[in-house]
Amino acid sequence: MTSKRCAACKQLRRKCPSNCIFLPYFPPNNPQRFSYVHRIYGASNVGKMLQQVGEHQRGDVADSLYYEAYWRIKDPVYGCVGIITSLHEEIYHVQSQLPKVQAQIDLLYQNGIYTFDP
Amino acid sequence: MTSKRCAACKQLRRKCPSNCIFLPYFPPNNPQRFSYVHRIYGASNVGKMLQQVGEHQRGDVADSLYYEAYWRIKDPVYGCVGIITSLHEEIYHVQSQLPKVQAQIDLLYQNGIYTFDP
């Protein structure tokens, strides 16, 4: 594994050192993963963002950067903020249904009470 | 307005041309807005992302990039993907409540039917 260059070093056409910051998170068998974050953030910024957190959190950094880059390429205007907006709308829609359901339940309870306590 | 440099050109210490791609979206009175996207994406990538969409969509691009950069700085591990995860959890929680509420409504309807049609 260490003798093969990671996806980042392969794309940047450089030697891949054994302590390469990209190696564990951008394996050579998934070149698209690095290609996406490279296109949106640039390799140097991705490296910085990986380096500024502890080693145990770098996998999550790489995953979330890839997710954001993927959505920015898919939706160049809103990126993954478009997903946040639509999830907020979904929650708003469900929340606006709740008072109606509650009113329906209250009415049914009220009918029950009238019946059993005339 | 055109005689003043935009936040990007001010921070990059260069002249701000009248057709500057950053000028309408990174005004000089909000230096933090450019500073955040510069730190996460780099000025050149931000410029490219603005240029690749129509002029009427560039405000939304700048807003969504700023939003994502803000959250990446606030949460260096998950960025705004952390928000997406928590919104998904909120929706999952509400959705798991729905069958219980539906069962409660069904039971109340059933009781009503038993009462009015013995």
CSV table of N, CA, C and O in Angstrom, one decimal, chain A residues 39-42 45 49 52-53 57 60-61 64-65 67-68 72 76-81 83-84 87-88 90-91 94-95 101 104-105 108-109 115-116, chain B residues 39-42 45 49 52-53 57 60-61 64-65 67-68 72 76-81 83-84 87-88 90-91 94-95 101 104-105 108-109 115-116:
chain,number,residue,atom,x,y,z
A,39,ARG,N,-10.8,20.1,-6.8
A,39,ARG,CA,-11.4,21.1,-7.7
A,39,ARG,C,-12.1,22.2,-6.9
A,39,ARG,O,-12.1,23.4,-7.3
A,40,ILE,N,-12.7,21.9,-5.8
A,40,ILE,CA,-13.4,22.9,-5.0
A,40,ILE,C,-12.6,23.7,-4.0
A,40,ILE,O,-12.7,24.9,-3.9
A,41,TYR,N,-11.7,23.0,-3.3
A,41,TYR,CA,-10.9,23.6,-2.2
A,41,TYR,C,-9.5,23.9,-2.6
A,41,TYR,O,-8.8,24.7,-2.0
A,42,GLY,N,-9.0,23.0,-3.5
A,42,GLY,CA,-7.5,23.1,-3.8
A,42,GLY,C,-6.8,22.1,-2.8
A,42,GLY,O,-7.2,22.0,-1.7
A,45,ASN,N,-5.4,23.6,0.6
A,45,ASN,CA,-6.4,23.9,1.6
A,45,ASN,C,-7.0,22.6,2.2
A,45,ASN,O,-7.2,22.5,3.4
A,49,MET,N,-6.8,21.6,6.2
A,49,MET,CA,-8.0,21.3,7.0
A,49,MET,C,-7.8,19.9,7.6
A,49,MET,O,-8.3,19.7,8.7
A,52,GLN,N,-5.3,20.4,10.7
A,52,GLN,CA,-5.7,21.2,11.9
A,52,GLN,C,-6.6,20.4,12.9
A,52,GLN,O,-6.9,21.0,13.9
A,53,VAL,N,-6.9,19.2,12.6
A,53,VAL,CA,-7.7,18.4,13.6
A,53,VAL,C,-6.9,17.1,13.9
A,53,VAL,O,-5.9,16.8,13.3
A,57,GLN,N,-10.0,12.3,13.8
A,57,GLN,CA,-11.1,13.0,13.2
A,57,GLN,C,-10.9,13.3,11.7
A,57,GLN,O,-11.8,13.8,11.0
A,60,ASP,N,-13.4,11.8,9.1
A,60,ASP,CA,-14.7,12.6,9.1
A,60,ASP,C,-14.5,13.9,8.3
A,60,ASP,O,-15.4,14.3,7.6
A,61,VAL,N,-13.3,14.5,8.5
A,61,VAL,CA,-13.0,15.8,7.7
A,61,VAL,C,-13.1,15.5,6.2
A,61,VAL,O,-13.7,16.1,5.4
A,64,SER,N,-16.6,14.7,5.0
A,64,SER,CA,-17.5,15.8,4.9
A,64,SER,C,-17.1,16.8,3.8
A,64,SER,O,-17.9,17.4,3.1
A,65,LEU,N,-15.8,16.9,3.6
A,65,LEU,CA,-15.3,17.8,2.5
A,65,LEU,C,-15.7,17.2,1.1
A,65,LEU,O,-16.1,17.9,0.2
A,67,TYR,N,-18.3,15.3,0.6
A,67,TYR,CA,-19.7,15.4,0.5
A,67,TYR,C,-20.0,16.9,0.0
A,67,TYR,O,-20.8,17.0,-0.9
A,68,GLU,N,-19.4,17.8,0.6
A,68,GLU,CA,-19.7,19.2,0.2
A,68,GLU,C,-19.2,19.5,-1.2
A,68,GLU,O,-19.9,20.2,-2.0
A,72,ARG,N,-21.4,20.7,-4.4
A,72,ARG,CA,-21.0,21.9,-5.1
A,72,ARG,C,-20.9,21.7,-6.6
A,72,ARG,O,-21.3,22.6,-7.4
A,76,PRO,N,-23.9,24.0,-8.6
A,76,PRO,CA,-22.9,25.0,-8.5
A,76,PRO,C,-23.4,26.3,-7.8
A,76,PRO,O,-22.6,27.1,-7.4
A,77,VAL,N,-24.7,26.4,-7.7
A,77,VAL,CA,-25.2,27.7,-7.1
A,77,VAL,C,-25.4,27.5,-5.6
A,77,VAL,O,-25.0,28.4,-4.8
A,78,TYR,N,-26.0,26.4,-5.2
A,78,TYR,CA,-26.3,26.3,-3.8
A,78,TYR,C,-25.5,25.2,-3.1
A,78,TYR,O,-25.5,25.2,-1.8
A,79,GLY,N,-24.8,24.3,-3.8
A,79,GLY,CA,-24.1,23.3,-3.1
A,79,GLY,C,-24.9,22.5,-2.1
A,79,GLY,O,-26.1,22.4,-2.3
A,80,CYS,N,-24.3,22.1,-1.0
A,80,CYS,CA,-25.1,21.3,0.0
A,80,CYS,C,-26.0,22.2,0.8
A,80,CYS,O,-26.8,21.7,1.6
A,81,VAL,N,-25.9,23.5,0.7
A,81,VAL,CA,-26.8,24.5,1.3
A,81,VAL,C,-28.2,24.3,0.8
A,81,VAL,O,-29.2,24.5,1.5
A,83,ILE,N,-29.5,21.4,0.1
A,83,ILE,CA,-30.0,20.3,0.9
A,83,ILE,C,-30.6,20.8,2.2
A,83,ILE,O,-31.7,20.4,2.7
A,84,ILE,N,-29.8,21.7,2.9
A,84,ILE,CA,-30.2,22.2,4.2
A,84,ILE,C,-31.5,23.0,4.0
A,84,ILE,O,-32.4,22.8,4.8
A,87,LEU,N,-34.3,20.5,3.6
A,87,LEU,CA,-34.6,19.8,4.9
A,87,LEU,C,-35.4,20.7,5.8
A,87,LEU,O,-36.3,20.3,6.5
A,88,HIS,N,-35.0,22.0,5.9
A,88,HIS,CA,-35.7,23.0,6.7
A,88,HIS,C,-37.2,23.1,6.2
A,88,HIS,O,-38.1,23.2,7.0
A,90,GLU,N,-38.9,20.8,4.7
A,90,GLU,CA,-39.6,19.6,5.1
A,90,GLU,C,-40.0,19.6,6.6
A,90,GLU,O,-41.2,19.3,6.9
A,91,ILE,N,-39.1,20.1,7.4
A,91,ILE,CA,-39.4,20.2,8.9
A,91,ILE,C,-40.5,21.2,9.1
A,91,ILE,O,-41.4,21.0,9.9
A,94,VAL,N,-43.8,19.7,8.2
A,94,VAL,CA,-44.3,18.7,9.2
A,94,VAL,C,-44.8,19.5,10.4
A,94,VAL,O,-45.8,19.2,11.0
A,95,GLN,N,-44.0,20.5,10.8
A,95,GLN,CA,-44.4,21.3,12.0
A,95,GLN,C,-45.7,22.0,11.8
A,95,GLN,O,-46.5,22.2,12.8
A,101,VAL,N,-53.2,18.2,13.6
A,101,VAL,CA,-53.3,16.8,14.1
A,101,VAL,C,-53.7,16.9,15.6
A,101,VAL,O,-54.6,16.2,16.1
A,104,GLN,N,-57.3,17.7,15.9
A,104,GLN,CA,-58.1,16.6,15.6
A,104,GLN,C,-58.2,15.6,16.8
A,104,GLN,O,-59.2,15.2,17.2
A,105,ILE,N,-57.0,15.4,17.5
A,105,ILE,CA,-56.9,14.6,18.7
A,105,ILE,C,-57.8,15.2,19.8
A,105,ILE,O,-58.6,14.5,20.4
A,108,LEU,N,-61.4,14.6,19.2
A,108,LEU,CA,-61.8,13.3,19.4
A,108,LEU,C,-61.9,13.0,20.9
A,108,LEU,O,-62.8,12.3,21.4
A,109,TYR,N,-60.9,13.5,21.7
A,109,TYR,CA,-61.0,13.3,23.2
A,109,TYR,C,-62.2,13.9,23.7
A,109,TYR,O,-62.9,13.4,24.6
A,115,THR,N,-69.4,11.8,25.6
A,115,THR,CA,-70.2,10.5,25.6
A,115,THR,C,-70.2,9.8,26.9
A,115,THR,O,-71.2,9.4,27.4
A,116,PHE,N,-69.0,9.8,27.6
A,116,PHE,CA,-68.9,9.1,28.8
A,116,PHE,C,-69.4,9.9,30.1
A,116,PHE,O,-69.6,9.4,31.1
B,39,ARG,N,-10.3,31.8,3.2
B,39,ARG,CA,-9.6,30.8,4.1
B,39,ARG,C,-9.9,29.4,3.7
B,39,ARG,O,-9.1,28.5,3.8
B,40,ILE,N,-11.2,29.1,3.3
B,40,ILE,CA,-11.6,27.7,3.1
B,40,ILE,C,-11.4,27.3,1.6
B,40,ILE,O,-10.9,26.2,1.4
B,41,TYR,N,-11.7,28.2,0.7
B,41,TYR,CA,-11.6,27.8,-0.7
B,41,TYR,C,-10.4,28.4,-1.5
B,41,TYR,O,-10.0,27.9,-2.5
B,42,GLY,N,-9.9,29.6,-1.0
B,42,GLY,CA,-8.9,30.3,-1.7
B,42,GLY,C,-9.6,31.2,-2.7
B,42,GLY,O,-10.7,30.9,-3.3
B,45,ASN,N,-10.3,30.0,-6.4
B,45,ASN,CA,-11.4,29.0,-6.5
B,45,ASN,C,-12.8,29.7,-6.4
B,45,ASN,O,-13.7,29.4,-7.1
B,49,MET,N,-15.7,29.8,-9.2
B,49,MET,CA,-17.1,29.3,-8.9
B,49,MET,C,-18.1,30.4,-9.2
B,49,MET,O,-19.2,30.1,-9.6
B,52,GLN,N,-18.5,30.7,-13.2
B,52,GLN,CA,-19.1,29.6,-13.9
B,52,GLN,C,-20.6,29.5,-13.9
B,52,GLN,O,-21.2,28.7,-14.6
B,53,VAL,N,-21.2,30.5,-13.2
B,53,VAL,CA,-22.7,30.6,-13.3
B,53,VAL,C,-23.1,32.0,-13.8
B,53,VAL,O,-22.2,32.9,-13.9
B,57,GLN,N,-27.1,34.5,-10.7
B,57,GLN,CA,-27.0,33.5,-9.7
B,57,GLN,C,-25.8,33.7,-8.8
B,57,GLN,O,-25.7,33.0,-7.8
B,60,ASP,N,-26.3,34.2,-5.0
B,60,ASP,CA,-26.6,32.9,-4.3
B,60,ASP,C,-25.3,32.1,-4.1
B,60,ASP,O,-25.2,31.4,-3.0
B,61,VAL,N,-24.5,32.1,-5.1
B,61,VAL,CA,-23.2,31.3,-5.0
B,61,VAL,C,-22.4,31.9,-3.8
B,61,VAL,O,-21.9,31.2,-2.9
B,64,SER,N,-24.0,31.0,-0.4
B,64,SER,CA,-23.9,29.6,0.0
B,64,SER,C,-22.5,29.3,0.3
B,64,SER,O,-22.2,28.5,1.2
B,65,LEU,N,-21.5,29.9,-0.4
B,65,LEU,CA,-20.1,29.6,-0.1
B,65,LEU,C,-19.7,30.2,1.2
B,65,LEU,O,-19.0,29.6,2.0
B,67,TYR,N,-21.8,30.7,3.7
B,67,TYR,CA,-22.5,29.8,4.7
B,67,TYR,C,-21.6,28.6,5.0
B,67,TYR,O,-21.4,28.2,6.1
B,68,GLU,N,-21.2,27.9,3.9
B,68,GLU,CA,-20.4,26.7,4.1
B,68,GLU,C,-19.1,27.0,4.8
B,68,GLU,O,-18.6,26.2,5.6
B,72,ARG,N,-17.6,25.6,8.3
B,72,ARG,CA,-16.4,24.8,8.3
B,72,ARG,C,-15.4,25.4,9.3
B,72,ARG,O,-14.7,24.6,10.0
B,76,PRO,N,-14.7,22.4,12.3
B,76,PRO,CA,-13.7,22.0,11.3
B,76,PRO,C,-13.8,20.5,10.9
B,76,PRO,O,-13.2,20.2,9.9
B,77,VAL,N,-14.5,19.7,11.7
B,77,VAL,CA,-14.6,18.3,11.4
B,77,VAL,C,-15.8,18.0,10.4
B,77,VAL,O,-15.6,17.4,9.4
B,78,TYR,N,-16.9,18.6,10.7
B,78,TYR,CA,-18.1,18.3,9.9
B,78,TYR,C,-18.6,19.4,9.0
B,78,TYR,O,-19.4,19.2,8.1
B,79,GLY,N,-18.2,20.7,9.3
B,79,GLY,CA,-18.7,21.8,8.6
B,79,GLY,C,-20.2,21.8,8.5
B,79,GLY,O,-20.9,21.4,9.5
B,80,CYS,N,-20.8,22.2,7.5
B,80,CYS,CA,-22.3,22.3,7.4
B,80,CYS,C,-22.9,20.9,7.2
B,80,CYS,O,-24.1,20.8,7.3
B,81,VAL,N,-22.1,19.9,7.0
B,81,VAL,CA,-22.6,18.5,6.9
B,81,VAL,C,-23.1,18.1,8.2
B,81,VAL,O,-24.1,17.3,8.3
B,83,ILE,N,-24.9,20.0,10.2
B,83,ILE,CA,-26.2,20.5,10.2
B,83,ILE,C,-27.2,19.5,9.5
B,83,ILE,O,-28.3,19.2,9.9
B,84,ILE,N,-26.7,19.1,8.3
B,84,ILE,CA,-27.5,18.1,7.5
B,84,ILE,C,-27.8,16.9,8.3
B,84,ILE,O,-28.9,16.4,8.4
B,87,LEU,N,-30.4,17.7,11.0
B,87,LEU,CA,-31.7,17.8,10.4
B,87,LEU,C,-32.3,16.5,10.0
B,87,LEU,O,-33.5,16.2,10.2
B,88,HIS,N,-31.5,15.6,9.5
B,88,HIS,CA,-31.9,14.2,9.1
B,88,HIS,C,-32.4,13.5,10.4
B,88,HIS,O,-33.4,12.8,10.4
B,90,GLU,N,-33.6,14.9,13.1
B,90,GLU,CA,-34.8,15.6,13.6
B,90,GLU,C,-36.0,15.0,12.8
B,90,GLU,O,-37.0,14.7,13.3
B,91,ILE,N,-35.8,14.9,11.4
B,91,ILE,CA,-36.9,14.4,10.6
B,91,ILE,C,-37.2,12.9,10.9
B,91,ILE,O,-38.3,12.5,11.0
B,94,VAL,N,-39.2,12.8,14.1
B,94,VAL,CA,-40.6,13.2,13.9
B,94,VAL,C,-41.3,12.1,13.1
B,94,VAL,O,-42.5,11.7,13.5
B,95,GLN,N,-40.7,11.5,12.1
B,95,GLN,CA,-41.3,10.4,11.4
B,95,GLN,C,-41.6,9.2,12.2
B,95,GLN,O,-42.5,8.5,12.0
B,101,VAL,N,-48.8,8.5,16.7
B,101,VAL,CA,-49.9,9.5,16.7
B,101,VAL,C,-51.1,8.9,15.9
B,101,VAL,O,-52.3,9.0,16.3
B,104,GLN,N,-52.9,6.4,17.9
B,104,GLN,CA,-53.8,7.1,18.9
B,104,GLN,C,-55.1,7.6,18.2
B,104,GLN,O,-56.2,7.4,18.8
B,105,ILE,N,-54.9,8.2,17.1
B,105,ILE,CA,-56.1,8.7,16.3
B,105,ILE,C,-57.0,7.6,16.0
B,105,ILE,O,-58.3,7.7,16.2
B,108,LEU,N,-59.0,6.4,18.9
B,108,LEU,CA,-60.0,7.3,19.3
B,108,LEU,C,-61.2,7.3,18.4
B,108,LEU,O,-62.4,7.3,18.8
B,109,TYR,N,-60.9,7.1,17.0
B,109,TYR,CA,-62.0,7.0,16.1
B,109,TYR,C,-62.8,5.7,16.4
B,109,TYR,O,-64.0,5.7,16.3
B,115,THR,N,-69.1,3.9,20.4
B,115,THR,CA,-70.0,4.6,21.2
B,115,THR,C,-71.3,5.0,20.4
B,115,THR,O,-72.4,4.8,20.9
B,116,PHE,N,-71.0,5.5,19.2
B,116,PHE,CA,-72.2,5.9,18.4
B,116,PHE,C,-72.9,4.8,17.7
B,116,PHE,O,-74.0,5.0,17.2
